[in-house]
Short mmCIF file of C-alpha atoms in Angstrom, two decimals:
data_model
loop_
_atom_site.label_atom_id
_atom_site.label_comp_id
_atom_site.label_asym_id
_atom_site.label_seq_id
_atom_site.Cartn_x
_atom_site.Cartn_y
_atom_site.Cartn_z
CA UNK A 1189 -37.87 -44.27 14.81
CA UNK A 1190 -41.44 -43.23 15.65
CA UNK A 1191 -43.17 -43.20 18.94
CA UNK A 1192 -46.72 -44.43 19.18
CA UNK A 1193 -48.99 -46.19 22.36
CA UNK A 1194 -50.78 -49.16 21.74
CA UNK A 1195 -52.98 -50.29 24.39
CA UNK A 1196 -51.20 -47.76 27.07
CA UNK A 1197 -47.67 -49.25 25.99
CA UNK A 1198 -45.05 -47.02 24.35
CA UNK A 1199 -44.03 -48.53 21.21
CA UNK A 1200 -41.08 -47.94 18.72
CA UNK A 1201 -41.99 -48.37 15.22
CA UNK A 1202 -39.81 -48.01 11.63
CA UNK A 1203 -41.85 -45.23 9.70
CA UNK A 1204 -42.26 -48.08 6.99
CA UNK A 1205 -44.04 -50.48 9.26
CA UNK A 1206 -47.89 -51.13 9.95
CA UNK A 1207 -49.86 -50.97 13.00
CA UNK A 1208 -50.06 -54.81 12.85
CA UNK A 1209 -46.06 -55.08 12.81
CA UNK A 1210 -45.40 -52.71 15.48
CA UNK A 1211 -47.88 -54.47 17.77
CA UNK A 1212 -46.19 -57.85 16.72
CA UNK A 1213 -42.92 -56.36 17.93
CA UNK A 1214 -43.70 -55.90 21.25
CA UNK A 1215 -45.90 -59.32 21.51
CA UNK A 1216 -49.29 -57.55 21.48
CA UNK A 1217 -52.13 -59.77 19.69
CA UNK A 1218 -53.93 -58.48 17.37
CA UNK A 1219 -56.22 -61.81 15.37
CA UNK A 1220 -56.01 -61.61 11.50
CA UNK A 1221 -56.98 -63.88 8.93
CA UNK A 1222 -56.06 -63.02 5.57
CA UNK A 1223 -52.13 -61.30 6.63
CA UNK A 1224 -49.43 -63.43 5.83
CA UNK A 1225 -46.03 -61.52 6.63
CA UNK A 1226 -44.71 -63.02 2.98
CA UNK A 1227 -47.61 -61.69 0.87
CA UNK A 1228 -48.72 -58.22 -0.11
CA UNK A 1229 -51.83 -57.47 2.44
CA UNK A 1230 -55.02 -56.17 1.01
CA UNK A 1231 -57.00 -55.80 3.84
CA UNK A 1232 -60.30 -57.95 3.07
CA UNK A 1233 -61.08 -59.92 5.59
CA UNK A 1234 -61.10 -56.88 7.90
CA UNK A 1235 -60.40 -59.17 11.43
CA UNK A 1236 -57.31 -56.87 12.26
CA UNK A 1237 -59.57 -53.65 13.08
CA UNK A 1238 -57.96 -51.29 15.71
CA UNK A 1239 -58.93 -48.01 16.59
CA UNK A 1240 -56.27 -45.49 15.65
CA UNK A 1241 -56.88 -41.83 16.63
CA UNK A 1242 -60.52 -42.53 16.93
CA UNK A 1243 -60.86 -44.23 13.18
CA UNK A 1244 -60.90 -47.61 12.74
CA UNK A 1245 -58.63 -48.99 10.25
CA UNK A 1246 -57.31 -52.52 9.31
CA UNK A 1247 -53.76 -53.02 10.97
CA UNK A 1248 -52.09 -54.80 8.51
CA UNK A 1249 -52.71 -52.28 6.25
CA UNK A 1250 -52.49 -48.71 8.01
CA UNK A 1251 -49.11 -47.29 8.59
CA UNK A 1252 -47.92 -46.28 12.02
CA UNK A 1253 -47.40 -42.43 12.58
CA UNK A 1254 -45.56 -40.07 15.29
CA UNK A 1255 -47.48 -39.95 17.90
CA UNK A 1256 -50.13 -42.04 17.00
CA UNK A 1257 -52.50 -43.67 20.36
#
């Protein structure tokens, strides 16, 4: 298990998940449009932007690492 903060709250992740599924786990929102948990994600509609060690990524594509704020 991996430990990363998302919005100031500790969050345990699988190494194989995303940013978008570890927030989901804990019941943080983040607003997508093109994510459906059943399909592959490609990332296009680009409504799931976070922040993730000061880059911006799309959470339903970028996976979660050690550490990560």
């Amino acid at each position: 298990m991996l430990k990363l903060k998302i919005n100031g709250i500790t969050v345990e992740a699988e190494k194989d998940m995303t940013i978008l599924q570890a927030a989901e786990k804990v019941g943080i929102y983040i607003p997508t449009l093109c994510y459906h948990p059943d399909r592959s994600t490609f990332g296009g509609c680009r409504v799931c932007m976070v922040d993730a060690d000061g880059r911006i990524v799309t959470a339903c594509r970028a996976p979660v690492k050690d550490g990560m704020i």
